[in-house]
Structures are given as C-alpha cells and as structure tokens.
Amino acid sequence: MDETQARLILQNYRPGLPNDPETAEALRMAAANPELGRWFADEQAFDRAIAAQIESVPAPFGLKTRILAEGGAKKAAGKARWIFGLAAFAALGFLSAELVSLWRAPAPVGSAEYAREMASFIQLAPPLPMESHDLGAIRNWLSDKNAPAAKVPARLAALDPIGCRVLSFRGHEVTLICFRREGNRLAHLFVVNRAAMPKLKMGDKPVFDNENGWMTATWMEDDQIYMIATQGGRTMIEKYLPNA
C-alpha cells in the first residue's frame, strides 16, 4: 500500500468502528509517517468540525412525519434521493435520534403537539397515494390498510373529497382524508386511535389551535381522536364540526 492509497482509505475512517485489515495498515502507516500523520490529524479535525456544524442545525418540525409518509409510498428514485438529501442536510444527528426513538416507548403528548406535527405535514399539498372523489371508495381503501376508521362530520362529508393516505404519529397510524372546499382551498380530517395519547384529557368541546395559518380543532369520540385542519379562523372551522 502506498501513501496515496492510505489517504483514500483514511478519508473514510470513523473512530469507534471496527477496522478492516486495509484500514489497520493505513493507520500504521500514518503513525510511522510524520507527513501522513499530520495530514490524517487535520482530516480528523475537519470531520469533527463538520459534524459539529451539522448537529447544530435545528431539524424542521414534522420532518419525521413527512419522511415516514414518503417512505411508505412507492416513489421514483429521484424523489427518494431528494428526501434523503433533505434529511441529511437538516441534521444527521437528529435522524439518528429519531430512528432510535421509533424503537422506544412513545412519550406522552398532548393535543397541541399532535396538532403541530400534523399541521406541519399539510403546509404543502400532501401527496395522496389514493385519489378519489368517492368517499365510499376512500373508506374502503383505508379499511384495506387497517387504518383508523373515520366518522366524517356531515358538513365535511358534503364537501368534495379528493383522496387520503395513512400517516404515522409516535408509532400509531393516522388516517388523513382531504376535502376541497370553497375558494379551491382544502380541509383535512385526521383520525388516530386514543392509544396514541393515553394521558390526553379532553372535555366535551373541541380544543382549538392555530399552527402557522392552519386552524385546528381536536376532539375525542369513542376510542378515536379526531382533528380537522383548515386555513382560516375559528369561525371557518367550526361549521365543519359535529353538531355544527
């Protein structure tokens, strides 16, 4: 192995990982060759500086939700590369922590956290693997996916449905049904099982939140937690609620 080959190998060296024979030989050469050793020390310092900068970048809220949603659908290779590129840019450290968190018991959350994460997903028009103007067909598709069943409020059901998908929240599946309302705007209905937020306490009236221009109304019915999200004020969303 010459010095050029050793540098190529050492560029991929990561402390703490098992060393293969070639890496072990390159490390011995760096220890014995002062010039190569100085280069290797500078290379490691540079890697540490880059890692520190990446870890300092805050991850966009709701990024995990969108990544999981995109990962569950069959996308083109270019789309997949864009998603993984965005995730890496946002924060490699964040993704590592989030992937590990998928295997841990989810921490208790409230309606505000749930509303915030779901609203972050619809800031842009969400991709819908199932598109239909037939609410019955949408319900059948969701049933085939074993997604949470949705009792759609009457005034929301009167709108034109455009499709649906299944999301993930703290390891629980979430039904999302999208409707087109006046002014070519959208209204979204989210449904998740009560088990996703076991400590959530809600009264008889919906809980309202405003998340970046999206008004949300969350309520509990039977063993399901429902949430409607629309752009506009509280008066706008209230007319779509049950018993409105």
Short mmCIF file of C-alpha atoms in Angstrom, two decimals:
data_model
loop_
_atom_site.label_atom_id
_atom_site.label_comp_id
_atom_site.label_asym_id
_atom_site.label_seq_id
_atom_site.Cartn_x
_atom_site.Cartn_y
_atom_site.Cartn_z
CA MET A 1 0.00 0.00 0.00
CA ASP A 2 1.42 3.39 -0.97
CA GLU A 3 0.71 6.78 0.63
CA THR A 4 -1.98 7.74 -1.91
CA GLN A 5 -3.91 4.56 -1.23
CA ALA A 6 -3.54 5.08 2.51
CA ARG A 7 -5.04 8.60 2.26
CA LEU A 8 -8.04 7.32 0.31
CA ILE A 9 -8.69 4.70 2.96
CA LEU A 10 -8.17 7.10 5.88
CA GLN A 11 -10.62 9.61 4.39
CA ASN A 12 -13.35 7.09 5.22
CA TYR A 13 -12.03 6.26 8.69
CA ARG A 14 -14.51 6.74 11.55
CA PRO A 15 -13.30 6.37 15.16
CA GLY A 16 -15.05 3.68 17.17
CA LEU A 17 -15.87 1.45 14.21
CA PRO A 18 -14.18 -1.94 13.62
CA ASN A 19 -11.15 -1.67 11.37
CA ASP A 20 -10.65 -3.97 8.40
CA PRO A 21 -7.09 -5.08 7.53
CA GLU A 22 -6.59 -2.30 4.96
CA THR A 23 -7.68 0.40 7.43
CA ALA A 24 -5.43 -1.07 10.13
CA GLU A 25 -2.47 -0.97 7.73
CA ALA A 26 -3.24 2.63 6.73
CA LEU A 27 -3.38 3.64 10.41
CA ARG A 28 0.04 2.03 11.00
CA MET A 29 1.45 3.99 8.04
CA ALA A 30 0.04 7.25 9.48
CA ALA A 31 1.67 6.51 12.82
CA ALA A 32 5.05 5.82 11.19
CA ASN A 33 4.98 8.59 8.54
CA PRO A 34 5.08 12.12 10.09
CA GLU A 35 3.74 13.86 6.97
CA LEU A 36 0.92 11.37 6.56
CA GLY A 37 0.24 11.58 10.29
CA ARG A 38 -0.12 15.38 10.17
CA TRP A 39 -2.48 15.12 7.18
CA PHE A 40 -4.56 12.48 8.97
CA ALA A 41 -4.82 14.64 12.11
CA ASP A 42 -6.00 17.61 10.02
CA GLU A 43 -8.53 15.37 8.24
CA GLN A 44 -9.98 14.15 11.54
CA ALA A 45 -10.22 17.70 12.89
CA PHE A 46 -12.07 18.78 9.76
CA ASP A 47 -14.52 15.86 10.08
CA ARG A 48 -15.23 16.77 13.70
CA ALA A 49 -15.88 20.40 12.76
CA ILE A 50 -18.33 19.40 10.02
CA ALA A 51 -20.14 17.00 12.37
CA ALA A 52 -20.49 19.74 14.98
CA GLN A 53 -21.95 22.14 12.41
CA ILE A 54 -24.47 19.56 11.20
CA GLU A 55 -25.60 18.75 14.74
CA SER A 56 -26.14 22.46 15.45
CA VAL A 57 -28.68 22.81 12.61
CA PRO A 58 -32.24 22.53 14.02
CA ALA A 59 -34.36 19.95 12.22
CA PRO A 60 -37.62 21.25 10.70
CA PHE A 61 -40.54 20.27 12.91
CA GLY A 62 -42.56 17.46 11.41
CA LEU A 63 -39.70 16.26 9.22
CA LYS A 64 -40.02 12.75 10.62
CA THR A 65 -43.70 12.64 9.76
CA ARG A 66 -43.05 13.61 6.14
CA ILE A 67 -40.10 11.23 5.80
CA LEU A 68 -42.14 8.32 7.14
CA ALA A 69 -45.04 9.23 4.90
CA GLU A 70 -42.86 9.43 1.82
CA GLY A 71 -41.03 6.24 2.76
CA GLY A 72 -44.30 4.33 2.93
CA ALA A 73 -45.24 5.11 -0.66
CA LYS A 74 -43.59 3.88 -3.84
CA LYS A 75 -41.74 6.93 -5.14
CA ALA A 76 -39.40 7.50 -8.04
CA ALA A 77 -35.69 7.25 -7.37
CA GLY A 78 -35.26 11.00 -7.80
CA LYS A 79 -37.89 11.70 -5.16
CA ALA A 80 -36.25 9.30 -2.74
CA ARG A 81 -32.86 10.96 -3.27
CA TRP A 82 -34.42 14.36 -2.56
CA ILE A 83 -35.96 13.16 0.69
CA PHE A 84 -32.78 11.56 2.00
CA GLY A 85 -30.78 14.59 0.91
CA LEU A 86 -33.10 16.90 2.81
CA ALA A 87 -32.90 14.70 5.88
CA ALA A 88 -29.11 14.71 5.80
CA PHE A 89 -28.98 18.47 5.37
CA ALA A 90 -31.44 19.05 8.20
CA ALA A 91 -29.38 17.09 10.70
CA LEU A 92 -27.72 13.71 10.67
CA GLY A 93 -27.73 13.65 14.42
CA PHE A 94 -31.47 14.37 14.53
CA LEU A 95 -32.25 11.48 12.22
CA SER A 96 -30.17 9.08 14.26
CA ALA A 97 -32.02 10.06 17.41
CA GLU A 98 -35.39 9.83 15.68
CA LEU A 99 -34.70 6.42 14.19
CA VAL A 100 -33.70 5.12 17.60
CA SER A 101 -36.82 6.69 19.12
CA LEU A 102 -39.01 4.57 16.85
CA TRP A 103 -37.97 1.54 18.89
CA ARG A 104 -38.66 3.17 22.25
CA ALA A 105 -41.97 3.57 24.02
CA PRO A 106 -43.50 6.88 22.84
CA ALA A 107 -43.52 9.74 25.34
CA PRO A 108 -46.94 11.09 26.36
CA VAL A 109 -48.04 14.02 24.20
CA GLY A 110 -51.00 16.36 24.16
CA SER A 111 -53.32 17.71 21.52
CA ALA A 112 -51.09 20.75 20.85
CA GLU A 113 -48.09 18.58 19.91
CA TYR A 114 -50.26 16.36 17.77
CA ALA A 115 -51.87 19.34 16.02
CA ARG A 116 -48.49 20.94 15.43
CA GLU A 117 -46.94 17.85 13.84
CA MET A 118 -49.93 17.01 11.67
CA ALA A 119 -50.30 20.65 10.54
CA SER A 120 -46.62 20.70 9.59
CA PHE A 121 -47.29 17.89 7.13
CA ILE A 122 -50.02 19.81 5.27
CA GLN A 123 -48.12 23.09 4.92
CA LEU A 124 -47.56 21.87 1.38
CA ALA A 125 -50.24 19.93 -0.50
CA PRO A 126 -49.76 16.38 0.86
CA PRO A 127 -49.04 13.53 -1.58
CA LEU A 128 -52.06 11.22 -1.71
CA PRO A 129 -51.47 7.60 -2.76
CA MET A 130 -55.25 7.17 -3.03
CA GLU A 131 -57.10 9.86 -5.01
CA SER A 132 -60.88 9.71 -5.39
CA HIS A 133 -63.98 11.89 -5.25
CA ASP A 134 -65.92 8.94 -3.81
CA LEU A 135 -65.93 8.93 -0.02
CA GLY A 136 -67.07 5.31 0.00
CA ALA A 137 -64.09 4.26 -2.10
CA ILE A 138 -61.81 6.21 0.22
CA ARG A 139 -63.23 4.42 3.25
CA ASN A 140 -62.76 1.05 1.55
CA TRP A 141 -59.14 1.84 0.74
CA LEU A 142 -58.44 2.89 4.33
CA SER A 143 -60.15 -0.25 5.62
CA ASP A 144 -57.89 -2.40 3.42
CA LYS A 145 -54.91 -0.62 5.01
CA ASN A 146 -56.30 -1.27 8.52
CA ALA A 147 -56.18 2.48 9.12
CA PRO A 148 -58.31 4.10 11.86
CA ALA A 149 -61.95 4.29 10.75
CA ALA A 150 -63.34 7.80 10.41
CA LYS A 151 -66.79 9.13 11.24
CA VAL A 152 -66.76 12.12 8.91
CA PRO A 153 -68.85 15.05 10.20
CA ALA A 154 -71.86 15.69 7.94
CA ARG A 155 -70.85 19.14 6.71
CA LEU A 156 -67.33 17.96 5.99
CA ALA A 157 -68.68 14.92 4.13
CA ALA A 158 -70.74 17.30 1.99
CA LEU A 159 -67.51 18.71 0.53
CA ASP A 160 -65.74 17.16 -2.45
CA PRO A 161 -63.26 14.52 -1.20
CA ILE A 162 -60.02 14.36 -3.16
CA GLY A 163 -58.16 11.46 -1.56
CA CYS A 164 -56.50 10.02 1.51
CA ARG A 165 -53.38 8.47 2.94
CA VAL A 166 -52.05 6.90 6.14
CA LEU A 167 -49.50 8.73 8.30
CA SER A 168 -47.58 7.73 11.42
CA PHE A 169 -47.56 9.52 14.77
CA ARG A 170 -45.45 8.13 17.62
CA GLY A 171 -45.77 4.67 16.13
CA HIS A 172 -49.55 4.89 15.64
CA GLU A 173 -51.27 5.00 12.26
CA VAL A 174 -53.19 8.16 11.41
CA THR A 175 -55.95 8.39 8.80
CA LEU A 176 -55.85 11.54 6.67
CA ILE A 177 -58.76 12.40 4.36
CA CYS A 178 -58.58 15.58 2.29
CA PHE A 179 -61.54 17.63 1.05
CA ARG A 180 -61.80 20.56 -1.34
CA ARG A 181 -63.78 23.50 -0.01
CA GLU A 182 -64.73 26.94 -1.28
CA GLY A 183 -62.05 29.04 -2.95
CA ASN A 184 -60.20 25.89 -4.05
CA ARG A 185 -58.81 25.53 -0.53
CA LEU A 186 -58.56 22.32 1.44
CA ALA A 187 -59.92 20.87 4.66
CA HIS A 188 -58.18 17.90 6.25
CA LEU A 189 -59.56 15.29 8.64
CA PHE A 190 -57.10 13.34 10.82
CA VAL A 191 -58.10 10.31 12.89
CA VAL A 192 -55.85 8.41 15.31
CA ASN A 193 -56.58 5.84 17.97
CA ARG A 194 -56.91 7.06 21.53
CA ALA A 195 -53.92 4.88 22.47
CA ALA A 196 -51.62 7.36 20.72
CA MET A 197 -52.26 9.87 23.51
CA PRO A 198 -53.33 7.81 26.53
CA LYS A 199 -52.93 10.67 29.02
CA LEU A 200 -54.80 13.20 26.93
CA LYS A 201 -57.73 14.70 28.83
CA MET A 202 -60.39 16.42 26.76
CA GLY A 203 -63.75 17.89 27.64
CA ASP A 204 -66.96 17.87 25.66
CA LYS A 205 -65.84 20.76 23.45
CA PRO A 206 -63.14 20.68 20.75
CA VAL A 207 -59.70 22.11 21.51
CA PHE A 208 -58.62 24.80 19.02
CA ASP A 209 -55.06 25.63 17.98
CA ASN A 210 -53.52 27.82 15.30
CA GLU A 211 -50.44 26.39 13.61
CA ASN A 212 -48.76 28.62 11.01
CA GLY A 213 -52.03 29.81 9.50
CA TRP A 214 -53.84 26.48 9.88
CA MET A 215 -56.65 26.41 12.42
CA THR A 216 -57.13 23.00 14.02
CA ALA A 217 -59.98 21.60 16.09
CA THR A 218 -59.36 18.39 18.05
CA TRP A 219 -61.95 16.30 19.87
CA MET A 220 -62.47 12.77 21.14
CA GLU A 221 -65.21 10.41 20.08
CA ASP A 222 -65.42 6.81 21.29
CA ASP A 223 -61.83 5.47 21.16
CA GLN A 224 -60.69 7.83 18.41
CA ILE A 225 -59.15 11.29 18.41
CA TYR A 226 -60.35 13.49 15.55
CA MET A 227 -58.81 16.66 14.20
CA ILE A 228 -59.93 18.99 11.40
CA ALA A 229 -57.42 21.45 9.93
CA THR A 230 -58.33 24.34 7.62
CA GLN A 231 -56.86 27.67 6.63
CA GLY A 232 -58.89 30.48 8.14
CA GLY A 233 -60.20 31.44 11.53
CA ARG A 234 -62.14 29.62 14.19
CA THR A 235 -65.50 30.57 12.66
CA MET A 236 -64.49 28.86 9.42
CA ILE A 237 -63.56 25.57 11.06
CA GLU A 238 -66.49 25.48 13.49
CA LYS A 239 -69.02 24.96 10.71
CA TYR A 240 -67.42 21.60 9.83
CA LEU A 241 -67.52 20.20 13.36
CA PRO A 242 -70.03 17.57 14.50
CA ASN A 243 -73.35 19.02 15.61
CA ALA A 244 -72.46 22.35 13.98
#
